[in-house]
mmCIF file of C-alpha atoms in Angstrom:
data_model
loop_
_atom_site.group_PDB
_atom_site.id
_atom_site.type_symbol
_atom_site.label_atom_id
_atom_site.label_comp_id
_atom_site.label_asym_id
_atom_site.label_seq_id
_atom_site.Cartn_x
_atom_site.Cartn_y
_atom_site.Cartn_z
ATOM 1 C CA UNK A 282 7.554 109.713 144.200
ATOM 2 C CA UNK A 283 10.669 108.734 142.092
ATOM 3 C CA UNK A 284 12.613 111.468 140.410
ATOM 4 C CA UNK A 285 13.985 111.142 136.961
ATOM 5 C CA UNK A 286 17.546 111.318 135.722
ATOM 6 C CA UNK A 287 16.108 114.545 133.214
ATOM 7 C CA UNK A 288 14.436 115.835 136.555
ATOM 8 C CA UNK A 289 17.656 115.461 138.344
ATOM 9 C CA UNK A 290 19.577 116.563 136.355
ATOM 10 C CA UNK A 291 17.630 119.383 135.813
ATOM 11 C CA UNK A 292 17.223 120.506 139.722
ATOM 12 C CA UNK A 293 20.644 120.023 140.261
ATOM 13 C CA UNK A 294 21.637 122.392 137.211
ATOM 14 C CA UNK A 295 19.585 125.149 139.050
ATOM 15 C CA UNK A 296 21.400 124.720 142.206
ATOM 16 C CA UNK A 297 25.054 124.814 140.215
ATOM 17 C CA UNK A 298 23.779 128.449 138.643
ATOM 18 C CA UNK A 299 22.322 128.969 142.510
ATOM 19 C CA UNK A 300 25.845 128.437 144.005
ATOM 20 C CA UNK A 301 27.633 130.229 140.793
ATOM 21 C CA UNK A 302 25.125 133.149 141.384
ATOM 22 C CA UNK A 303 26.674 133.911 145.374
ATOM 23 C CA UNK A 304 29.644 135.890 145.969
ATOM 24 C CA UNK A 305 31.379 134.169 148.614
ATOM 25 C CA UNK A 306 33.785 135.786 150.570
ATOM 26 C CA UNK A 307 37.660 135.566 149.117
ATOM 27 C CA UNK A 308 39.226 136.681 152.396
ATOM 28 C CA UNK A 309 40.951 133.343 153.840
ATOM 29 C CA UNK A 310 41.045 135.041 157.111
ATOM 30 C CA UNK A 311 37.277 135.610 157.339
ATOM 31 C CA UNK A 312 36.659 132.026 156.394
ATOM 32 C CA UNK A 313 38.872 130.501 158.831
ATOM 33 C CA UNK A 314 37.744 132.585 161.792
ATOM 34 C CA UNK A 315 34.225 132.108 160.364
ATOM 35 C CA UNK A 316 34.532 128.425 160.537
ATOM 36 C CA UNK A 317 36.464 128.983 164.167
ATOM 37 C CA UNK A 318 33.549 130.635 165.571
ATOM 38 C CA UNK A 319 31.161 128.061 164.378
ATOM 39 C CA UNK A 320 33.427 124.772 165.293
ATOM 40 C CA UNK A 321 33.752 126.234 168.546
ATOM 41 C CA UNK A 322 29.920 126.311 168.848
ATOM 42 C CA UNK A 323 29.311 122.711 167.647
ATOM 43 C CA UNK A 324 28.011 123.641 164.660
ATOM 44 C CA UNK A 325 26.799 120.601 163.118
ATOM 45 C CA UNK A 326 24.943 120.713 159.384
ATOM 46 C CA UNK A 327 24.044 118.051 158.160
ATOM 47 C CA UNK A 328 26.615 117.394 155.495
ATOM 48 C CA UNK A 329 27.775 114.668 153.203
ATOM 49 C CA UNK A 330 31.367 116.436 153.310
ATOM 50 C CA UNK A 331 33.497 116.252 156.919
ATOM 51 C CA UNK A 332 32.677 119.439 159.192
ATOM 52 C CA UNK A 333 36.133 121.017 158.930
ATOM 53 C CA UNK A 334 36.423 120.917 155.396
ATOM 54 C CA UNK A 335 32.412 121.552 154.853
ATOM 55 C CA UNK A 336 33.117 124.870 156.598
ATOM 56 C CA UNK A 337 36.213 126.057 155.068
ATOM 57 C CA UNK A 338 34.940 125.638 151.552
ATOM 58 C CA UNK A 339 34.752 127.932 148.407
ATOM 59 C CA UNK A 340 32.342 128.416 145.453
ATOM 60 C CA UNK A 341 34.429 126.840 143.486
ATOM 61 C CA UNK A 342 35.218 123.844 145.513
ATOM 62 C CA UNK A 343 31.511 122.976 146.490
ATOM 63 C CA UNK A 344 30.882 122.652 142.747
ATOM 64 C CA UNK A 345 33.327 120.438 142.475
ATOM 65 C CA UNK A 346 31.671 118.321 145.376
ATOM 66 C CA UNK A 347 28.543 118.587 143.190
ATOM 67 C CA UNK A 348 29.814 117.145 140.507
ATOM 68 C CA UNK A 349 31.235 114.464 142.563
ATOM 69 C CA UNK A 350 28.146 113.670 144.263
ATOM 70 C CA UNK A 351 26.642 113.481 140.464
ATOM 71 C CA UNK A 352 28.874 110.899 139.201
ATOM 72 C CA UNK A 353 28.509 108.242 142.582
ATOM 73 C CA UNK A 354 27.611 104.879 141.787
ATOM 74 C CA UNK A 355 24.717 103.330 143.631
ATOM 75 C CA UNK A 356 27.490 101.603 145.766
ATOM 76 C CA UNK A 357 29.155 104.638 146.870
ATOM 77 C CA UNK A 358 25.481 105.795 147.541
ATOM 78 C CA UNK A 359 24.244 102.971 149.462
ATOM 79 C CA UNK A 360 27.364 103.250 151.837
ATOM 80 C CA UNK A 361 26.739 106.965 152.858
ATOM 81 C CA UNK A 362 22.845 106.229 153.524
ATOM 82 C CA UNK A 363 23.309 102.373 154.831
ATOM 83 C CA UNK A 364 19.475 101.095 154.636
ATOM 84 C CA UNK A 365 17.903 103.936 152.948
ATOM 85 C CA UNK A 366 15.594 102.294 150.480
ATOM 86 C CA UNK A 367 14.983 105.673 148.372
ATOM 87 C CA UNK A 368 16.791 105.705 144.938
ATOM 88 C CA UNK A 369 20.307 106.704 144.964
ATOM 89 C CA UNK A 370 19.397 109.811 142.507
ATOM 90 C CA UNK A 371 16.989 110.793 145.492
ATOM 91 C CA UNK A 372 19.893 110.315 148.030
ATOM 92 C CA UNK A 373 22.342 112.738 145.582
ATOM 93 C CA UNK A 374 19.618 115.382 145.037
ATOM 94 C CA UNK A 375 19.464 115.245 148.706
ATOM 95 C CA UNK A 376 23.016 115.504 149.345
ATOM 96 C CA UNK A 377 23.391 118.295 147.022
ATOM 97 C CA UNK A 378 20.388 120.249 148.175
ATOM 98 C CA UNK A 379 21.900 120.228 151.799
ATOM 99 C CA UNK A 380 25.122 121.364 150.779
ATOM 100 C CA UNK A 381 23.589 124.169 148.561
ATOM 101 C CA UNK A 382 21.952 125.466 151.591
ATOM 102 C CA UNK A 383 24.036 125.065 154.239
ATOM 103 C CA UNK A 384 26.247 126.709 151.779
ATOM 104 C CA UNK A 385 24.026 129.404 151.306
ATOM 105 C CA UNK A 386 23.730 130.161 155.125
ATOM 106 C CA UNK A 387 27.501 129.958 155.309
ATOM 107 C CA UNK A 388 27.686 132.677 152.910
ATOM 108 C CA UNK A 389 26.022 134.728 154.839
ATOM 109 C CA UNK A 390 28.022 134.052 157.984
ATOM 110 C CA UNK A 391 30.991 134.850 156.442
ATOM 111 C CA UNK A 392 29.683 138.521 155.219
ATOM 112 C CA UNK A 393 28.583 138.878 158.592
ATOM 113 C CA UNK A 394 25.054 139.068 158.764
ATOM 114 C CA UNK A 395 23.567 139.464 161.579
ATOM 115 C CA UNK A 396 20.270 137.724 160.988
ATOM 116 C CA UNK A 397 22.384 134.357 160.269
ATOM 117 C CA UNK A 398 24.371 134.684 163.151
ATOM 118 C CA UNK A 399 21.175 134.950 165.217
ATOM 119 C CA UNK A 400 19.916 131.996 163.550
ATOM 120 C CA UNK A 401 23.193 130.330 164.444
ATOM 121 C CA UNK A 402 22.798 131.611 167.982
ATOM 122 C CA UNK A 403 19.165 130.439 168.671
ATOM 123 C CA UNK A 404 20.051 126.943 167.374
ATOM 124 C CA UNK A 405 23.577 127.031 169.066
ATOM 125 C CA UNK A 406 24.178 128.980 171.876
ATOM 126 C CA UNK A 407 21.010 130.025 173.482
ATOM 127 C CA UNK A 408 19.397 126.811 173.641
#
């Protein structure tokens, strides 16, 4: 099923108040051993941005990347998804929903939870 430009426009909206809604950590030290820990266990997401960056990123900055992601041309599209048929609104709304939640679980990381570490750790280290 295609999705509109209204429709897209409209989930991607909710995920900009989703990411505005989180309170990230500020503490550069926490992020960068937080993104440490994780490089060292091959975390891997599956991101449109690089891994380092991806995993030293703020609030701020992934909206940013939204709005990036909002603006690509079909071009810029096409090359990041070489021989994906699906519309390139599809592709961004797919982009954008993986960053939100990877972003999401990052969060979490960073605040120390312990349930998303053991997520990490199932995925990562145990198996």
């Amino acid at each position: 099923m295609m999705i509109t430009a209204s429709d897209f426009l409209l989930e991607v909206s909710a995920l900009q108040d989703e990411v505005r809604a989180l309170n990230d950590i500020a503490d550069a030290r926490t992020v960068a051993e937080v993104a440490a820990r994780l490089e060292a266990l091959n975390y891997a997401p599956t991101v449109v941005l690089p891994l380092e960056r991806f995993l030293r990123i703020r609030k701020l900055e992934l909206l940013s990347e939204i709005e990036k992601i909002i603006v690509l041309s079909d071009e810029e599209v096409y090359e990041m998804s070489p021989g994906d048929p699906r519309c390139s609104i599809e592709c961004k709304l797919r982009y954008i929903v993986a960053l939100v939640y990877y972003f999401r679980q990052l969060v979490q990381l960073r605040k120390g939870n312990p349930d998303a570490w053991d997520e990490v750790d199932e995925l990562y280290v145990h198996d």
